[in-house]
CSV table of C-alpha atoms and ligand atoms in Angstrom, one decimal:
chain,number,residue,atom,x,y,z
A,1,UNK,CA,39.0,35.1,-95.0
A,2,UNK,CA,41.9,33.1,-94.3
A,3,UNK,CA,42.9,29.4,-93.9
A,4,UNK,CA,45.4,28.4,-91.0
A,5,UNK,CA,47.6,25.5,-91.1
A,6,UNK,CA,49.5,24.5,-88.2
A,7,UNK,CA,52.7,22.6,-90.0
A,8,UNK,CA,56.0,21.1,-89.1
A,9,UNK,CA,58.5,22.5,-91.4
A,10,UNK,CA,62.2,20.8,-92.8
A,11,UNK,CA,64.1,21.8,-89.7
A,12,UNK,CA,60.9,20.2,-87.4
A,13,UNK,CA,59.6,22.9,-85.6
A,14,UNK,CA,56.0,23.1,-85.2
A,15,UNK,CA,54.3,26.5,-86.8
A,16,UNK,CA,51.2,27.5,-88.1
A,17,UNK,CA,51.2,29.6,-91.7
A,18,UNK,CA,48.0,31.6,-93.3
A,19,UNK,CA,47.7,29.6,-96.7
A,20,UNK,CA,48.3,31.6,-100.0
A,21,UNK,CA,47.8,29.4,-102.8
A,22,UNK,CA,50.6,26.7,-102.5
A,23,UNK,CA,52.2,28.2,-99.8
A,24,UNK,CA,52.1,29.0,-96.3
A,25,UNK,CA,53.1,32.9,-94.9
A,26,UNK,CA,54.2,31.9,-91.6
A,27,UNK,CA,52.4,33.3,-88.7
A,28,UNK,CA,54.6,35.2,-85.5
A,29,UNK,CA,52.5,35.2,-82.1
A,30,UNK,CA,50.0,33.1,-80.6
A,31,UNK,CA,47.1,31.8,-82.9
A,32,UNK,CA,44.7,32.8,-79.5
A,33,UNK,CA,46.0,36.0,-78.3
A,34,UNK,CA,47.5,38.4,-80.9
A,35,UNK,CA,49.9,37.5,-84.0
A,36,UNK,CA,50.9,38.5,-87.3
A,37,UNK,CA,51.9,37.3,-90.6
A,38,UNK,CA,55.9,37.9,-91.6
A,39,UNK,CA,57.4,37.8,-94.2
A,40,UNK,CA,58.5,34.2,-94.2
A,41,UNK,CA,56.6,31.6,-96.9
A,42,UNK,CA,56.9,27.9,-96.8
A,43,UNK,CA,56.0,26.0,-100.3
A,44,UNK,CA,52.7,24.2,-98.9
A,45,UNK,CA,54.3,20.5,-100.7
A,46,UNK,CA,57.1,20.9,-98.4
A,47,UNK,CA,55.6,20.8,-95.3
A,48,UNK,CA,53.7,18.2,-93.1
A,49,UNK,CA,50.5,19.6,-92.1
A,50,UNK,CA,49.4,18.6,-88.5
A,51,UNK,CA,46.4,18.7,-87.0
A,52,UNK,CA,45.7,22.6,-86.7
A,53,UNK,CA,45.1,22.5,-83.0
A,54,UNK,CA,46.2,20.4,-79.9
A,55,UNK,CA,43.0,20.9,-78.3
A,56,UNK,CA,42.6,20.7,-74.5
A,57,UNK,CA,38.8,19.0,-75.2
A,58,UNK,CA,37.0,17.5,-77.6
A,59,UNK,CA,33.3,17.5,-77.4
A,60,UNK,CA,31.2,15.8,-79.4
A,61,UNK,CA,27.6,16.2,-80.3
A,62,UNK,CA,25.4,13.1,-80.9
A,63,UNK,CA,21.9,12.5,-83.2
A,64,UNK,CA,22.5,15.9,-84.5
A,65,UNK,CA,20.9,16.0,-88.0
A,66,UNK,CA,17.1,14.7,-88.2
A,67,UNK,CA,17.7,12.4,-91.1
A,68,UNK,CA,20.8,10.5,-88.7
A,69,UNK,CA,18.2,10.6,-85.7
A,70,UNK,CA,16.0,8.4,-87.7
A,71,UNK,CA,18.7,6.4,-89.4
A,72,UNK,CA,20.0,5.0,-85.7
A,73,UNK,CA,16.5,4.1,-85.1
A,74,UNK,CA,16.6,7.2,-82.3
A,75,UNK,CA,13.6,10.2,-81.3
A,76,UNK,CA,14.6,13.7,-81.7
A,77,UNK,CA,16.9,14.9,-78.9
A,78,UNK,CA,15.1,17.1,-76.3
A,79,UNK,CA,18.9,18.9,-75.9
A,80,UNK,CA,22.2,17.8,-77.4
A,81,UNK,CA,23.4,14.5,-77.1
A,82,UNK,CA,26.8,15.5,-75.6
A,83,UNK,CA,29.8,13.1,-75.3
A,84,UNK,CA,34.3,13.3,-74.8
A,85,UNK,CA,36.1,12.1,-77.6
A,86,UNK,CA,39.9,11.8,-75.5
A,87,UNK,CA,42.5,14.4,-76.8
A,88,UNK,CA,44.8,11.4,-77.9
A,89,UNK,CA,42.6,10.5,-80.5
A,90,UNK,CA,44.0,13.4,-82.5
A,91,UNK,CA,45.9,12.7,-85.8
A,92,UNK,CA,46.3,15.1,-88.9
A,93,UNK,CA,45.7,15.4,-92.5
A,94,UNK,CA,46.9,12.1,-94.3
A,95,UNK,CA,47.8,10.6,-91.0
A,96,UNK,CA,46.4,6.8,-90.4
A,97,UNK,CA,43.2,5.9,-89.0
A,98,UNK,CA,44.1,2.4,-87.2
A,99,UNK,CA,41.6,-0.2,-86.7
A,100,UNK,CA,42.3,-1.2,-83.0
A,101,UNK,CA,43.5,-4.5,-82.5
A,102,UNK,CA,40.9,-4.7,-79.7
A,103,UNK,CA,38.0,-4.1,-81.6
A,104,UNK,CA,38.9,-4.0,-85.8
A,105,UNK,CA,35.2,-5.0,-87.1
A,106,UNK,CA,32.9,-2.4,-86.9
A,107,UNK,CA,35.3,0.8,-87.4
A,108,UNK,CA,32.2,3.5,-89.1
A,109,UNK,CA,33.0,6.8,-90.7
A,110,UNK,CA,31.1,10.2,-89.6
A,111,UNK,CA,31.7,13.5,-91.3
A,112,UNK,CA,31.5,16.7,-89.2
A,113,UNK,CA,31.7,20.5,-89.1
A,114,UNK,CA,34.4,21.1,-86.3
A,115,UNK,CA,34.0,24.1,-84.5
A,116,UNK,CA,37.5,25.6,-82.7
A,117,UNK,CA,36.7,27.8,-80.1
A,118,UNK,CA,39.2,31.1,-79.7
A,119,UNK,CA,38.6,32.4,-76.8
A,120,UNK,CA,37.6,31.5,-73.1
A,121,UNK,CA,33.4,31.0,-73.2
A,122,UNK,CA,31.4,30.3,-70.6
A,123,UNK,CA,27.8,31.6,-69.9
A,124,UNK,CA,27.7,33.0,-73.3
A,125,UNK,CA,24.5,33.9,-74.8
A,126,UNK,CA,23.5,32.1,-78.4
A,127,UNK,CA,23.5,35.9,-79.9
A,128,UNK,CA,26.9,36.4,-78.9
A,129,UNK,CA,28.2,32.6,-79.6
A,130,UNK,CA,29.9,33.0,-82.9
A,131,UNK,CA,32.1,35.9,-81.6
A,132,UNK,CA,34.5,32.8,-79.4
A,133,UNK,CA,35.1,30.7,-82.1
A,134,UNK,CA,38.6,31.2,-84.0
A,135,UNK,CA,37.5,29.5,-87.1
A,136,UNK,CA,36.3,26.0,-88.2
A,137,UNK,CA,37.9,22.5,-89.7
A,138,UNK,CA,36.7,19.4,-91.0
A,139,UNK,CA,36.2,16.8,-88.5
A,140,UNK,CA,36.1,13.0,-88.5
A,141,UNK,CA,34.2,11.3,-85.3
A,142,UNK,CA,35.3,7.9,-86.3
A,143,UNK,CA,33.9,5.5,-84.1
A,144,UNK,CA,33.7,1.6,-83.6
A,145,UNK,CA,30.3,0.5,-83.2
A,146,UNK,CA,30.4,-2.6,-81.4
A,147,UNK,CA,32.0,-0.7,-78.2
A,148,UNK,CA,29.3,2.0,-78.6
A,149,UNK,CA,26.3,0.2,-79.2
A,150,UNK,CA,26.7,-2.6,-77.9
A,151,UNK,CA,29.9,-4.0,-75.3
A,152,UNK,CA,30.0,-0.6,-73.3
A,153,UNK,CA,27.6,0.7,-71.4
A,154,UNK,CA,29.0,4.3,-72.1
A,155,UNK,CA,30.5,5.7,-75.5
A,156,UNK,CA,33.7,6.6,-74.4
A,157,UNK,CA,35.8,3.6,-75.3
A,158,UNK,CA,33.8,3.5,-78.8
A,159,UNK,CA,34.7,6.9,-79.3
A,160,UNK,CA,38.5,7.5,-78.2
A,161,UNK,CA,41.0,4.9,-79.7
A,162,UNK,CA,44.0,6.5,-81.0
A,163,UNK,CA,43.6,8.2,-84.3
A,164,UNK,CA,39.7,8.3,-84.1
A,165,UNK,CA,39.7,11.8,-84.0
A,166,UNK,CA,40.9,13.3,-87.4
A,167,UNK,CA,41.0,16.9,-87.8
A,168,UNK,CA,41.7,19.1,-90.3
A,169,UNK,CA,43.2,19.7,-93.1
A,170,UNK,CA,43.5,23.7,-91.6
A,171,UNK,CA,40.8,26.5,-89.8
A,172,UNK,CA,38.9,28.6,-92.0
A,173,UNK,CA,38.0,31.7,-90.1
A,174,UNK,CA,35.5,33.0,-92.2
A,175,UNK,CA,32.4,30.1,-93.0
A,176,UNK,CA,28.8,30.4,-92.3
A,177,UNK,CA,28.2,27.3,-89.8
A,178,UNK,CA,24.8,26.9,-90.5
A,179,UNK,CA,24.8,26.3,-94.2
A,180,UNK,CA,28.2,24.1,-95.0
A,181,UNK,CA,27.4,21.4,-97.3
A,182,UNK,CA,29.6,18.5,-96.2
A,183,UNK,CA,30.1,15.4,-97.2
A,184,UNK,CA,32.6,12.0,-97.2
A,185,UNK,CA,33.9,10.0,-99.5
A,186,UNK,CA,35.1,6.3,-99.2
A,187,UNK,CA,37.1,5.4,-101.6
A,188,UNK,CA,36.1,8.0,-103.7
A,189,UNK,CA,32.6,7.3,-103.7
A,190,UNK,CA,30.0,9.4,-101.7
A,191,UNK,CA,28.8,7.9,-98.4
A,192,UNK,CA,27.3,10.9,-97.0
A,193,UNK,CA,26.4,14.3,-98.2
A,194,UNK,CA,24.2,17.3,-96.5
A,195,UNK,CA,24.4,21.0,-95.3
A,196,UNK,CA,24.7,22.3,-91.6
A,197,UNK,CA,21.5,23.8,-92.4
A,198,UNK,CA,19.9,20.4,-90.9
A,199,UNK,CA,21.5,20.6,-87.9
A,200,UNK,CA,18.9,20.1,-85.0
A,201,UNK,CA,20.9,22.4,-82.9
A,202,UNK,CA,22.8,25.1,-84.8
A,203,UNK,CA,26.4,25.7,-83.9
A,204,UNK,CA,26.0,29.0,-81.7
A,205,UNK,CA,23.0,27.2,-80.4
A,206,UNK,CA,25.4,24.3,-79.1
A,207,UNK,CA,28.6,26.5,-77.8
A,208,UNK,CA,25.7,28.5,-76.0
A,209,UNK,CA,24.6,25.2,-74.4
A,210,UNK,CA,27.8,23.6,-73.4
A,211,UNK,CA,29.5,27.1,-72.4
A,212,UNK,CA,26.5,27.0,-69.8
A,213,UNK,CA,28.0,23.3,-68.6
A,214,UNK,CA,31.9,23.8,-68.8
A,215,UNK,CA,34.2,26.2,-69.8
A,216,UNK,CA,35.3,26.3,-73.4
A,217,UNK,CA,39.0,27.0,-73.6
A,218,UNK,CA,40.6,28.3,-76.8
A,219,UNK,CA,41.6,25.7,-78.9
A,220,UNK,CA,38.8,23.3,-78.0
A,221,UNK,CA,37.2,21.1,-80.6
A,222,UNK,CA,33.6,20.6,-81.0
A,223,UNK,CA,32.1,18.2,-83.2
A,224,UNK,CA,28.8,18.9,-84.2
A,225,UNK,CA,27.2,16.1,-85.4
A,226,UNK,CA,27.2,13.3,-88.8
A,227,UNK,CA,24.1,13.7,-91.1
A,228,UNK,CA,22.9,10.2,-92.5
A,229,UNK,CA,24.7,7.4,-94.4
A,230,UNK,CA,27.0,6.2,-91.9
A,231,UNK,CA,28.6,2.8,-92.4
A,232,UNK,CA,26.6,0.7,-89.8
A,233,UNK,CA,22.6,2.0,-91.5
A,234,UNK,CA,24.0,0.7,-94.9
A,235,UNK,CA,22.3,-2.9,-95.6
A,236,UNK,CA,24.5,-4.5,-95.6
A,237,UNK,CA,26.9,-2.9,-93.0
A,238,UNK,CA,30.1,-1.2,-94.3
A,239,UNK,CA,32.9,-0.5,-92.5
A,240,UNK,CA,36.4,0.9,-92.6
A,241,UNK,CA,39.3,-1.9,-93.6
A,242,UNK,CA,42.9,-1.5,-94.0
A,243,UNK,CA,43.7,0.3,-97.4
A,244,UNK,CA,40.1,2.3,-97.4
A,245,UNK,CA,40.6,5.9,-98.2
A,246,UNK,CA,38.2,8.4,-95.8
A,247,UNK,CA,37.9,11.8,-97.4
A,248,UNK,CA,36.0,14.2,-95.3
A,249,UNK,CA,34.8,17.6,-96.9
A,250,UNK,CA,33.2,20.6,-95.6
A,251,UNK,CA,32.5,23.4,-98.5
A,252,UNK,CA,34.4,26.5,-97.8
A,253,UNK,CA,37.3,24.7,-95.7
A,254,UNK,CA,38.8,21.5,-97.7
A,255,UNK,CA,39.7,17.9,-97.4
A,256,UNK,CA,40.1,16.0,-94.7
A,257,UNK,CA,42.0,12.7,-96.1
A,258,UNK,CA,43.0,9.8,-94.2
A,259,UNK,CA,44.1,6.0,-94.9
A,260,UNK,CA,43.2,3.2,-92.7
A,261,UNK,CA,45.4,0.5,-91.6
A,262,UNK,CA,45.3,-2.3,-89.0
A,263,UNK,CA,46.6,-2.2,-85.8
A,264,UNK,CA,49.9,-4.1,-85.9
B,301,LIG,MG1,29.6,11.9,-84.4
């Protein structure tokens, strides 16, 4: 059982440390080929924890838990809903979500499991589907409605601004994906809460799909879905405004905590 963090230390290089109570043992290799801990530890408060990958895709999974499905007004999905979230989106633990200039009013919250992949997959059976993934983080598909449902034809915009794709707060190797309570919190109060156990497609089910479609490098990022409670099925509507806090937490992993501000 351990928990990566990939950190910038004092003298600003990037590293990633297994965490050991309030510090980090800082790791010597590469995180997806072989490494080892030394004998070096970093005190946890001062570092800046990063996003713990740089991923080369992010893949997203839409309409995912039953009670969401209905919430969006949507049927079942036959197979996954699969969309791109673009890499740039990526920002870390207590970075700031920022409300695009562009399109500030209908910025909505979604709390995900985030599956890393550690290893090359492609063609892999559902049996064998947990044995690529290197561990798994808490994810934030934030998302402005008003591209996705209703300006743009396709989600991509919606999904992709900068900073709409929190991740984080480290990878916990050892969790079983298909019973993780998660939930987030908005300002401290609870907007959505459920388990992985209502997933419509269990996570070796999806990396057996989409390794059939593409290949999975190491270090991609999928996001496997929001359960209900999302800002835009509350009556009325909320949404995400400068000064909001966005806490999202998966059981087993930790907190994912961002602020939002505007664009300036
Ligand atoms: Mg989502």
């Amino acid at each position: 059982m351990a928990k990566i963090a990939r950190f910038r230390g004092r003298d600003g290089a990037v590293q990633y440390g297994v965490l050991e109570n309030d510090t980090l043992r800082v790791i010597e290799g590469d995180l997806f080929g072989a490494w080892r801990t030394t004998d070096v530890t970093v005190p946890l408060a001062q570092v800046k924890l990063l996003a713990p990958v740089d991923p080369p895709n992010i893949i997203a999974i839409g309409l995912n838990y039953r009670a969401h499905a209905t919430e969006s007004g949507a049927p079942f999905p036959e197979r996954p809903v699969i969309f791109l979230k673009a890499t740039t989106a990526v920002c870390g633990p207590d970075d700031a979500i920022v409300l695009p200039k562009m399109a500030p009013n209908e910025v909505d919250y979604e709390c995900e499991l985030g599956i890393i992949i550690g290893k090359t997959a492609r063609h892999v059976p559902v049996e064998t589907a947990l044995d690529y993934v290197l561990g798994y983080t808490c994810a934030h598909d934030v998302s402005a409605r008003d591209c996705q449902l209703r300006l743009d034809v396709q989600w991509a915009r919606g999904k992709s601004f900068d900073t709409f794709a929190p991740i984080g707060p480290w990878i916990e190797t050892e969790l079983d994906p298909d019973n993780a309570p998660l939930r987030t919190r908005l300002n401290g109060v609870v907007m959505q809460e459920s388990t992985t156990a209502d997933l419509i497609f269990s996570c070796p089910q999806l990396i057996s799909y989409l390794s059939e479609c593409m290949t999975l490098l190491p270090g991609t990022v999928i996001m496997t879905g929001t359960p209900s409670g999302v800002g835009m099925a509350r009556k009325p509507p909320v949404y995400l405004k400068p000064g909001d806090v966005v806490e999202i937490e998966v059981d087993g992993i930790g907190t994912l905590r961002n602020t939002v501000v505007a664009e300036e």
